[in-house]
C-alpha cells in the first residue's frame, strides 16, 4: 500500500522507522510534486528557499526568543544541566549570536560560514543572509542526552530603547521568520520585571505570522515577585501580547523560574512546579509529533505555493503584449488587494492562505511581470493530487504506526530530575500520599470519619448506598465524580460501605477537594487493611 514511500506495507517497523519512512516519503513528494510548481513561479524568491534533505531529517528544534536578560541562555543551561560552547550569561545583551545547540560526540563549536556548507545540517539556505549574519551564527555541539532528541536555537537578546537603534547588519526579522518555518516550537521568554515589548520585539513576533500554533510564552523569574505582584504582572503581559499576537485564542503562558538557584519567593512553589511540568511535557512530546509536524508544514507550504502560482499567473495574464508595461505593472501592484479577492472567489481559497499583501507589493516592485509564467494546470493538479491522496495516506500511516511504537520522549538533563523519586511531580501528594508509609494513610482522620459513619445508621457494620449518598453529596462535588469515588471505595463491590470503605470514600473526597486528580484504579496503599487481609487469605 505504501510502497511509494520506500517501504512495503507488510514490513515491520522499529521505533525510528516511522520517522524515516515519513521523512523519505515527504522528501519524495516535495521533490516530485511541489518543487516543480515552486520553481516555475519563483516561489523561492518571494517566500522561502527550497527544502533540502536535511530539512526533512533533522531533529525537532526549539527556538528561544526574548529581550536581553530574560534568561534564554540560562533556560538552555537549565534544560541541559551543563554549560555549552559559546554560552555567555549576564544582565546586559551577552548573546549577540544565533547559537544552534546540537548533539555531537565531542564538545566544540562550528562557525557560521562552515555550518552553512554542511549538507547534514539544515542551515544551508541561511547562506543568503550574508557574512554579517554568518559571523553572528554558530553551532555548539556537545554529548548531552537531551540533544539526542531535540536541538535548541538560542537567539540574540532583542534590544529595547536606544539600543534598538543600532543596526545588526542583517535582517533580524527575516532570519527569525526563516527559523520559525522550520522549528517545532517557538518559546517567547519574558522577565517578570521587563514586560515592555519594544519595537524590535514586536517586529520579531510579527515575523512568526502563520506559525501561531508553535508559539509558547514563558514568564520567567516569577519567583522574584510576590503573589499579588505576580497577578498584576500576568495581567499586564496578557494585555501586551494581545496587541502583537493577532489570534482569537489566548496564548499559553507558563509561569516559573527556570534556573537552578534557590527560589527567592517560595509562596508560589507549587504553581511553579506544575507549570514547569506542563512545559516539560510539551517539549517532551516534540519527538513523538515530529513526523506529523513535518507533514503539517509541508501542507502549509503547498497551500501557499498554490496561491502564489495563481497570483503570479494572474499578473502575467493581465500584462499588455507590447506597450504600457510599466504603467500596467504599477496599476496591478496598487490593485493587488482586489486581485486577492478575485482569486479567492475564482478558486475558492480561504483569505488566510494568502501572503501579506503589503509585503507582496514591495517584493513585486523589482520584477518584470512579462517574464512571469502563465497558469500551468498540470502543476496545480499534481499538488492537488498530493494533498488529496498521498498526504492523506501518509497521515494514516503515521497514526497507525505511532500507536504501536514505544513513546518517544526527551530524556536527560532537567527532564530526568522531575520524572522519578521523591521530587517527581505529585510524589507523596493526593492519591500518592502515604505510598511509602506502613500505616494506612486514611487512619489519621478515621476517628472523625467513624463518628459520621455511625450517625448514618449502619446495619451489620455497613451503610447503604442511599445513606452514604446523603453524606457524600455534602461535598458539593458533581455526581460523575462522586460516582467514581463510590466505585473506588466499594472495594468488595457489595453495594454497601463498611467503616473502612466509608473512611476511604471521605479520604478520596478530600483529595478531590484539595485539587488533585482521582486515580483510575485504587493504589495498593489505599486498599482498606481488612480487605487486604481478606485478599491475602483468599490467595
Coordinates of C-alpha atoms in Angstrom, one line a residue:
X1 CA 0.0 0.0 0.0
X2 CA 2.8 2.4 0.9
X3 CA 5.5 1.1 -1.4
X4 CA 5.7 4.6 -2.9
X5 CA 7.2 5.7 0.4
X6 CA 10.1 3.3 0.1
X7 CA 8.8 0.5 2.4
X8 CA 6.3 -2.2 1.7
X9 CA 3.2 -2.0 4.0
X10 CA 3.9 -5.5 5.4
X11 CA 7.4 -4.7 6.7
X12 CA 7.9 -4.5 10.4
X13 CA 8.6 -1.0 11.8
X14 CA 11.1 -0.2 14.5
X15 CA 11.0 2.9 16.8
X16 CA 12.8 5.0 14.2
X17 CA 11.2 3.5 11.1
X18 CA 8.1 5.7 11.2
X19 CA 10.1 9.0 11.1
X20 CA 12.5 7.6 8.5
X21 CA 9.6 6.4 6.3
X22 CA 7.7 9.6 6.6
X23 CA 10.7 11.9 6.0
X24 CA 11.6 9.8 3.0
X25 CA 8.0 9.9 1.7
X26 CA 7.8 13.7 2.3
X27 CA 11.1 14.4 0.6
X28 CA 9.9 12.3 -2.4
X29 CA 6.6 14.1 -2.6
X30 CA 8.2 17.5 -2.3
X31 CA 10.8 17.0 -5.0
X32 CA 8.4 15.2 -7.3
X33 CA 5.2 17.2 -6.9
X34 CA 5.7 20.6 -5.1
X35 CA 9.2 21.7 -6.1
X36 CA 8.4 21.9 -9.8
X37 CA 5.5 24.3 -9.0
X38 CA 7.7 26.4 -6.7
X39 CA 10.5 26.7 -9.3
X40 CA 8.1 27.5 -12.2
X41 CA 6.6 30.5 -10.3
X42 CA 9.7 31.7 -8.5
X43 CA 8.3 30.8 -5.1
X44 CA 11.8 30.8 -3.5
X45 CA 12.4 34.4 -4.5
X46 CA 9.3 35.6 -2.7
X47 CA 8.7 33.3 0.3
X48 CA 11.1 30.5 1.4
X49 CA 14.2 28.8 -0.1
X50 CA 13.8 25.3 -1.5
X51 CA 13.8 22.5 1.1
X52 CA 16.7 20.0 1.2
X53 CA 17.3 16.5 2.6
X54 CA 18.5 17.9 6.0
X55 CA 15.2 19.8 6.4
X56 CA 13.3 16.6 6.4
X57 CA 15.7 14.5 8.5
X58 CA 16.7 17.0 11.2
X59 CA 15.7 16.5 14.9
X60 CA 12.8 18.6 16.3
X61 CA 14.1 22.2 17.0
X62 CA 13.1 24.7 19.7
X63 CA 13.7 28.4 19.1
X64 CA 14.1 30.7 22.1
X65 CA 13.3 34.4 21.6
X66 CA 13.2 37.3 24.1
X67 CA 14.6 40.6 25.1
X68 CA 18.1 40.7 26.6
X69 CA 18.4 39.4 30.2
X70 CA 15.1 37.4 30.2
X71 CA 17.0 34.2 30.8
X72 CA 17.1 32.5 27.3
X73 CA 20.7 31.1 27.7
X74 CA 20.1 30.3 31.3
X75 CA 16.9 28.4 30.3
X76 CA 19.0 26.2 27.9
X77 CA 21.6 25.7 30.7
X78 CA 18.7 24.7 33.0
X79 CA 17.4 22.1 30.5
X80 CA 20.8 20.6 29.7
X81 CA 22.2 20.8 33.2
X82 CA 25.6 21.7 31.7
X83 CA 27.4 24.6 30.0
X84 CA 27.7 24.6 26.2
X85 CA 30.4 26.2 24.0
X86 CA 29.7 29.8 23.3
X87 CA 27.5 30.3 26.3
X88 CA 27.6 33.7 27.9
X89 CA 25.2 34.9 30.6
X90 CA 24.8 38.4 32.1
X91 CA 22.4 41.3 32.8
X92 CA 23.2 43.1 29.6
X93 CA 22.9 41.8 26.0
X94 CA 25.6 39.0 26.1
X95 CA 24.3 36.5 23.5
X96 CA 25.0 38.5 20.3
X97 CA 24.7 35.5 18.0
X98 CA 22.3 32.8 16.9
X99 CA 23.6 29.6 18.5
X100 CA 22.3 26.2 17.3
X101 CA 22.9 23.9 20.3
X102 CA 23.0 20.3 18.9
X103 CA 24.2 16.8 19.8
X104 CA 27.8 15.9 19.0
X105 CA 30.1 13.1 20.1
X106 CA 32.7 15.7 21.1
X107 CA 32.2 19.1 22.6
X108 CA 33.1 22.0 20.2
X109 CA 31.7 24.8 18.0
X110 CA 31.3 25.3 14.3
X111 CA 31.4 28.9 12.9
X112 CA 28.5 30.0 10.6
X113 CA 30.4 30.1 7.3
X114 CA 31.4 26.4 7.8
X115 CA 28.0 25.5 9.1
X116 CA 26.0 26.6 6.0
X117 CA 28.1 24.4 3.7
X118 CA 27.5 21.2 5.7
X119 CA 24.8 19.1 3.9
X120 CA 24.0 17.2 7.0
X121 CA 22.8 20.3 8.9
X122 CA 19.5 22.1 8.0
X123 CA 21.1 25.5 7.7
X124 CA 22.5 25.7 4.1
X125 CA 19.9 28.2 2.9
X126 CA 20.9 30.7 5.6
X127 CA 23.9 31.5 3.3
X128 CA 21.6 34.1 1.6
X129 CA 21.7 36.4 4.6
X130 CA 25.4 37.1 4.0
X131 CA 28.5 37.5 6.1
X132 CA 27.0 40.0 8.5
X133 CA 24.7 37.2 9.7
X134 CA 27.1 34.3 9.3
X135 CA 29.6 36.0 11.5
X136 CA 26.9 36.0 14.2
X137 CA 25.9 32.4 13.7
X138 CA 27.4 29.2 15.2
X139 CA 26.7 25.6 16.1
X140 CA 27.5 24.5 19.6
X141 CA 27.9 20.7 19.8
X142 CA 28.1 18.6 23.0
X143 CA 27.4 15.0 24.1
X144 CA 24.2 15.7 26.1
X145 CA 21.3 13.2 26.4
X146 CA 18.6 15.9 25.8
X147 CA 20.2 16.8 22.5
X148 CA 19.8 13.3 21.2
X149 CA 16.1 14.1 20.9
X150 CA 15.9 17.9 20.2
X151 CA 18.1 20.8 19.1
X152 CA 17.8 24.2 20.6
X153 CA 18.3 27.6 18.9
X154 CA 19.4 30.4 21.1
X155 CA 18.8 33.9 19.6
X156 CA 20.4 37.3 20.4
X157 CA 18.7 39.3 23.1
X158 CA 16.2 41.6 21.5
X159 CA 17.1 45.2 22.1
X160 CA 14.9 48.0 23.6
X161 CA 15.1 51.8 24.0
X162 CA 18.2 53.4 22.4
X163 CA 19.9 50.0 21.9
X164 CA 17.4 49.0 19.2
X165 CA 18.6 51.9 17.0
X166 CA 21.9 50.1 16.5
X167 CA 21.7 48.2 13.2
X168 CA 22.6 44.5 13.4
X169 CA 23.9 44.5 9.7
X170 CA 21.3 41.8 8.6
X171 CA 17.5 41.5 8.5
X172 CA 16.9 40.1 12.0
X173 CA 13.1 39.6 11.5
X174 CA 13.7 37.7 8.2
X175 CA 16.2 35.4 10.0
X176 CA 13.6 34.7 12.7
X177 CA 11.0 34.1 10.1
X178 CA 13.3 31.5 8.4
X179 CA 13.8 29.7 11.6
X180 CA 10.1 29.9 12.6
X181 CA 9.2 28.0 9.4
X182 CA 11.5 25.1 10.3
X183 CA 11.4 24.7 14.1
X184 CA 8.8 22.7 16.0
X185 CA 8.4 25.1 18.9
X186 CA 8.9 28.8 19.5
X187 CA 9.3 29.9 23.1
X188 CA 9.0 33.6 23.8
X189 CA 10.6 34.5 27.2
X190 CA 9.6 37.4 29.3
X191 CA 11.1 38.7 32.6
X192 CA 8.7 39.5 35.4
X193 CA 10.4 42.9 35.7
X194 CA 10.7 43.5 31.9
X195 CA 7.3 43.2 30.3
X196 CA 7.6 46.1 27.7
X197 CA 7.5 44.8 24.1
X198 CA 10.0 47.0 22.2
X199 CA 9.6 47.9 18.5
X200 CA 12.2 45.2 17.6
X201 CA 10.5 42.6 19.7
X202 CA 7.1 43.5 18.2
X203 CA 8.6 43.1 14.7
X204 CA 10.1 39.7 15.7
X205 CA 6.7 38.4 16.9
X206 CA 5.1 39.6 13.7
X207 CA 7.8 37.5 11.8
X208 CA 6.1 34.4 13.3
X209 CA 2.9 35.1 11.3
X210 CA 1.3 31.8 10.2
X211 CA 3.3 29.9 12.9
X212 CA 1.0 30.7 15.8
X213 CA 0.4 27.0 16.7
X214 CA 4.1 26.7 17.5
X215 CA 4.3 29.6 20.0
X216 CA 4.5 29.2 23.7
X217 CA 5.2 32.0 26.2
X218 CA 7.3 31.7 29.4
X219 CA 7.0 34.3 32.2
X220 CA 10.5 33.7 33.7
X221 CA 12.0 34.9 37.0
X222 CA 8.5 34.8 38.6
X223 CA 9.9 33.9 42.0
X224 CA 11.2 37.5 42.3
X225 CA 7.7 38.9 42.9
X226 CA 5.0 38.0 45.5
X227 CA 1.6 36.6 44.6
X228 CA -0.2 39.9 44.4
X229 CA 2.5 41.4 42.1
X230 CA 2.5 38.2 40.0
X231 CA -1.2 38.6 39.3
X232 CA -0.6 42.1 38.1
X233 CA 2.4 41.1 36.0
X234 CA 0.5 38.3 34.4
X235 CA -2.4 40.6 33.5
X236 CA 0.0 43.2 32.0
X237 CA 1.7 40.5 30.0
X238 CA -1.5 39.2 28.5
X239 CA -2.6 42.7 27.6
X240 CA 0.8 43.4 25.9
X241 CA 0.7 40.1 24.0
X242 CA -2.9 40.8 22.8
X243 CA -1.6 43.8 20.9
X244 CA 1.0 41.9 18.9
X245 CA -0.2 38.3 18.6
X246 CA -3.3 38.6 16.4
X247 CA -5.1 35.3 17.3
X248 CA -8.6 34.9 18.8
X249 CA -7.3 32.3 21.2
X250 CA -5.4 33.2 24.4
X251 CA -1.8 32.2 24.1
X252 CA -0.5 29.7 26.6
X253 CA 1.8 31.3 29.2
X254 CA 4.0 29.2 31.5
X255 CA 4.9 30.8 34.8
X256 CA 8.1 29.9 36.6
X257 CA 11.7 30.4 37.4
X258 CA 13.8 28.3 35.1
X259 CA 17.2 28.2 36.7
X260 CA 18.9 26.0 39.4
X261 CA 19.2 28.7 42.1
X262 CA 17.0 28.8 45.2
X263 CA 13.6 30.4 44.9
X264 CA 13.5 34.0 46.2
X265 CA 9.8 33.8 47.0
X266 CA 8.5 30.3 47.8
X267 CA 4.8 31.0 48.3
X268 CA 4.1 30.0 44.7
X269 CA 6.4 27.0 44.6
X270 CA 3.5 24.6 43.9
X271 CA 2.4 26.7 40.9
X272 CA 5.9 26.9 39.5
X273 CA 6.3 23.1 39.8
X274 CA 3.0 22.4 38.0
X275 CA 3.8 25.0 35.2
X276 CA 7.3 23.5 34.7
X277 CA 5.8 20.0 34.4
X278 CA 3.3 21.3 31.8
X279 CA 6.1 23.0 29.8
X280 CA 8.4 19.9 30.0
X281 CA 5.5 17.6 28.8
X282 CA 5.0 20.0 25.8
X283 CA 8.7 19.9 24.9
X284 CA 8.9 16.1 25.5
X285 CA 6.1 15.5 23.1
X286 CA 8.1 17.0 20.2
X287 CA 10.0 13.9 19.1
X288 CA 6.7 11.9 19.0
X289 CA 4.9 14.5 17.0
X290 CA 7.9 15.3 14.7
X291 CA 6.7 13.4 11.7
X292 CA 3.2 14.9 11.9
X293 CA 4.7 18.4 12.3
X294 CA 6.8 18.0 9.1
X295 CA 3.7 16.8 7.3
X296 CA 1.7 19.8 8.6
X297 CA 4.4 22.2 7.5
X298 CA 4.6 20.7 4.0
X299 CA 0.8 21.1 3.7
X300 CA 1.0 24.8 4.7
X301 CA 3.8 25.3 2.2
X302 CA 1.9 23.6 -0.6
X303 CA -1.2 25.8 0.0
X304 CA 0.9 28.9 -0.1
X305 CA 2.7 27.7 -3.2
X306 CA -0.6 27.2 -5.0
X307 CA -1.8 30.7 -4.1
X308 CA 1.5 32.2 -5.2
X309 CA 1.1 30.4 -8.6
X310 CA -2.4 31.9 -9.0
X311 CA -1.1 35.4 -8.1
X312 CA 1.9 35.3 -10.5
X313 CA -0.1 33.7 -13.4
X314 CA -2.8 36.3 -13.0
X315 CA -0.3 39.2 -13.1
X316 CA 1.2 37.6 -16.2
X317 CA -2.2 37.3 -17.9
X318 CA -3.0 41.0 -17.3
X319 CA 0.2 42.4 -18.8
X320 CA 0.0 44.0 -22.2
X321 CA 1.9 42.4 -25.1
X322 CA 4.0 45.5 -26.2
X323 CA 3.2 49.0 -24.9
X324 CA 2.4 50.3 -21.4
X325 CA 4.0 47.6 -19.4
X326 CA 5.4 49.8 -16.6
X327 CA 2.1 51.6 -16.2
X328 CA 0.2 48.4 -16.0
X329 CA 2.6 46.9 -13.5
X330 CA 2.0 49.9 -11.2
X331 CA -1.7 49.5 -11.6
X332 CA -1.6 45.8 -10.8
X333 CA 0.6 46.3 -7.7
X334 CA -1.8 49.0 -6.4
X335 CA -4.9 46.8 -7.0
X336 CA -3.3 43.7 -5.5
X337 CA -5.9 43.6 -2.7
X338 CA -8.6 43.4 -5.3
X339 CA -6.7 40.7 -7.2
X340 CA -6.5 38.7 -4.0
X341 CA -10.3 38.8 -3.6
X342 CA -10.8 37.9 -7.3
X343 CA -8.5 34.8 -6.9
X344 CA -10.3 33.9 -3.6
X345 CA -13.7 33.8 -5.4
X346 CA -12.5 32.2 -8.6
X347 CA -10.6 29.3 -7.0
X348 CA -12.5 29.1 -3.6
X349 CA -9.4 29.8 -1.5
X350 CA -9.5 31.0 2.1
X351 CA -8.2 34.6 2.8
X352 CA -5.9 33.1 5.4
X353 CA -3.9 31.2 2.7
X354 CA -2.7 34.4 1.1
X355 CA 0.7 36.1 1.8
X356 CA 0.8 39.5 3.4
X357 CA -0.4 42.0 0.8
X358 CA 1.9 44.9 1.7
X359 CA 5.0 42.7 1.8
X360 CA 4.0 41.2 -1.6
X361 CA 3.5 44.7 -3.1
X362 CA 7.0 45.6 -2.0
X363 CA 8.6 42.5 -3.4
X364 CA 6.8 42.8 -6.8
X365 CA 8.3 46.2 -7.4
X366 CA 11.6 44.8 -8.7
X367 CA 10.2 42.2 -11.1
X368 CA 9.4 42.3 -14.8
X369 CA 5.8 40.8 -14.9
X370 CA 6.1 40.0 -18.6
X371 CA 8.8 37.3 -17.7
X372 CA 6.4 35.6 -15.3
X373 CA 4.8 32.3 -16.4
X374 CA 1.1 31.8 -17.2
X375 CA -1.0 29.2 -15.3
X376 CA 0.0 25.6 -15.9
X377 CA -2.9 23.4 -14.8
X378 CA -0.8 20.2 -14.7
X379 CA 1.5 21.6 -12.0
X380 CA -1.5 22.6 -9.9
X381 CA -3.2 19.2 -10.4
X382 CA 0.0 17.4 -9.3
X383 CA 0.0 19.4 -6.0
X384 CA -3.8 18.9 -5.5
X385 CA -3.3 15.1 -6.0
X386 CA -0.5 15.2 -3.5
X387 CA -2.7 16.9 -0.9
X388 CA -5.8 14.8 -1.6
X389 CA -4.3 11.3 -1.8
X390 CA -0.6 11.0 -1.0
X391 CA -0.6 13.2 2.1
X392 CA -3.8 11.6 3.4
X393 CA -2.3 8.1 3.1
X394 CA 0.9 9.2 4.8
X395 CA -1.1 10.7 7.7
X396 CA -2.9 7.4 8.2
X397 CA 0.4 5.6 8.3
X398 CA 1.7 8.0 11.0
X399 CA -1.3 7.5 13.2
X400 CA -1.4 3.7 12.8
X401 CA 2.3 3.2 13.5
X402 CA 2.5 5.7 16.3
X403 CA 0.0 3.7 18.2
X404 CA 2.3 0.6 18.0
X405 CA 5.5 2.4 18.8
X406 CA 7.0 2.9 22.2
X407 CA 6.6 6.5 23.3
X408 CA 9.4 8.8 22.1
X409 CA 10.3 11.3 24.8
X410 CA 13.1 13.7 25.6
X411 CA 15.4 12.3 28.3
X412 CA 18.3 13.6 30.3
X413 CA 19.0 16.9 31.9
X414 CA 16.2 18.6 33.8
X415 CA 13.7 16.2 32.3
X416 CA 15.1 13.4 34.5
X417 CA 15.1 15.3 37.7
X418 CA 11.4 15.6 37.9
X419 CA 10.3 12.3 36.5
X420 CA 11.2 9.9 39.3
X421 CA 12.0 9.7 43.0
X422 CA 10.6 11.9 45.9
X423 CA 11.0 15.1 43.9
X424 CA 8.8 13.9 41.0
X425 CA 5.7 15.9 40.2
X426 CA 2.9 14.9 42.6
X427 CA 5.0 12.5 44.6
X428 CA 3.5 12.0 48.1
X429 CA 0.5 14.2 47.3
X430 CA -3.1 13.5 46.5
X431 CA -3.7 9.8 45.9
X432 CA 0.1 9.2 46.2
X433 CA 0.2 10.4 49.8
X434 CA 1.2 7.6 52.2
X435 CA 2.5 5.3 49.5
X436 CA 5.7 4.5 51.5
X437 CA 4.1 4.6 55.0
X438 CA 3.5 1.3 56.9
X439 CA 0.3 2.7 58.4
X440 CA -2.8 3.2 56.3
X441 CA -2.8 6.9 55.3
X442 CA -6.6 7.2 56.0
X443 CA -6.2 6.1 59.6
X444 CA -5.1 9.5 60.8
X445 CA -8.5 11.0 60.0
X446 CA -10.5 7.8 60.6
X447 CA -11.8 8.8 64.1
X448 CA -13.7 11.8 62.6
X449 CA -15.0 9.6 59.7
X450 CA -16.1 6.9 62.2
X451 CA -18.3 9.4 64.0
X452 CA -20.1 10.3 60.7
X453 CA -20.3 6.6 59.8
X454 CA -22.2 5.6 63.0
X455 CA -24.6 8.6 62.6
X456 CA -25.7 7.1 59.3
X457 CA -27.4 4.1 60.9
X458 CA -25.2 1.2 59.9
X459 CA -26.8 -2.3 59.7
X460 CA -24.5 -5.2 60.5
X461 CA -21.5 -2.9 60.3
X462 CA -22.4 -1.4 56.9
X463 CA -24.3 1.6 55.5
X464 CA -26.5 1.5 52.4
X465 CA -25.7 3.4 49.2
X466 CA -28.6 5.8 49.9
X467 CA -27.3 6.7 53.4
X468 CA -23.7 7.1 52.0
X469 CA -25.0 9.3 49.3
X470 CA -26.7 11.6 51.8
X471 CA -23.3 12.3 53.4
X472 CA -21.2 12.3 50.2
X473 CA -23.3 15.0 48.4
X474 CA -22.5 17.5 51.2
X475 CA -19.1 17.8 49.4
X476 CA -20.9 19.5 46.6
X477 CA -18.9 17.5 44.1
X478 CA -20.7 16.6 40.8
X479 CA -22.4 13.2 40.6
X480 CA -19.9 12.0 38.0
X481 CA -17.0 12.5 40.5
X482 CA -18.9 11.0 43.4
X483 CA -19.8 8.0 41.3
X484 CA -16.1 7.4 40.6
X485 CA -15.4 7.7 44.3
X486 CA -18.1 5.2 45.1
X487 CA -16.6 2.7 42.7
X488 CA -13.1 3.1 44.2
X489 CA -14.4 3.0 47.8
X490 CA -16.8 0.0 47.5
X491 CA -13.8 -2.4 47.3
X492 CA -15.8 -5.6 47.7
X493 CA -18.5 -4.4 45.2
X494 CA -21.4 -5.3 47.5
X495 CA -23.3 -2.0 47.1
X496 CA -22.6 -1.0 50.7
X497 CA -19.8 0.6 52.7
X498 CA -18.2 -0.7 55.9
X499 CA -16.5 1.8 58.2
X500 CA -13.1 1.4 56.4
X501 CA -14.6 1.8 52.9
X502 CA -16.6 4.9 54.1
X503 CA -13.4 6.4 55.6
X504 CA -11.7 5.7 52.2
X505 CA -14.6 7.5 50.4
X506 CA -14.2 10.5 52.6
X507 CA -10.4 10.5 52.0
X508 CA -11.0 10.4 48.2
X509 CA -13.4 13.3 48.5
X510 CA -10.8 15.2 50.5
X511 CA -8.2 14.5 47.8
X512 CA -10.5 15.9 45.1
X513 CA -11.5 19.0 47.1
X514 CA -7.8 19.8 47.5
X515 CA -7.5 19.9 43.7
X516 CA -5.8 16.6 43.0
X517 CA -7.0 14.1 40.4
X518 CA -8.5 10.8 41.4
X519 CA -6.8 7.5 40.4
X520 CA -8.4 5.3 37.8
X521 CA -7.7 2.2 39.9
X522 CA -7.2 2.1 43.7
X523 CA -3.5 2.2 44.6
X524 CA -2.3 -0.7 46.8
X525 CA -1.6 1.6 49.7
X526 CA -5.2 2.9 49.8
X527 CA -6.8 -0.6 50.0
X528 CA -8.6 -0.8 53.4
X529 CA -6.5 -3.0 55.8
X530 CA -9.3 -5.5 56.5
X531 CA -9.8 -6.1 52.8
X532 CA -6.0 -6.6 52.2
X533 CA -6.1 -9.4 54.8
X534 CA -9.2 -11.0 53.2
X535 CA -7.5 -10.7 49.8
X536 CA -4.3 -12.4 51.2
X537 CA -6.3 -15.2 52.8
X538 CA -8.2 -15.9 49.6
X539 CA -4.9 -16.2 47.7

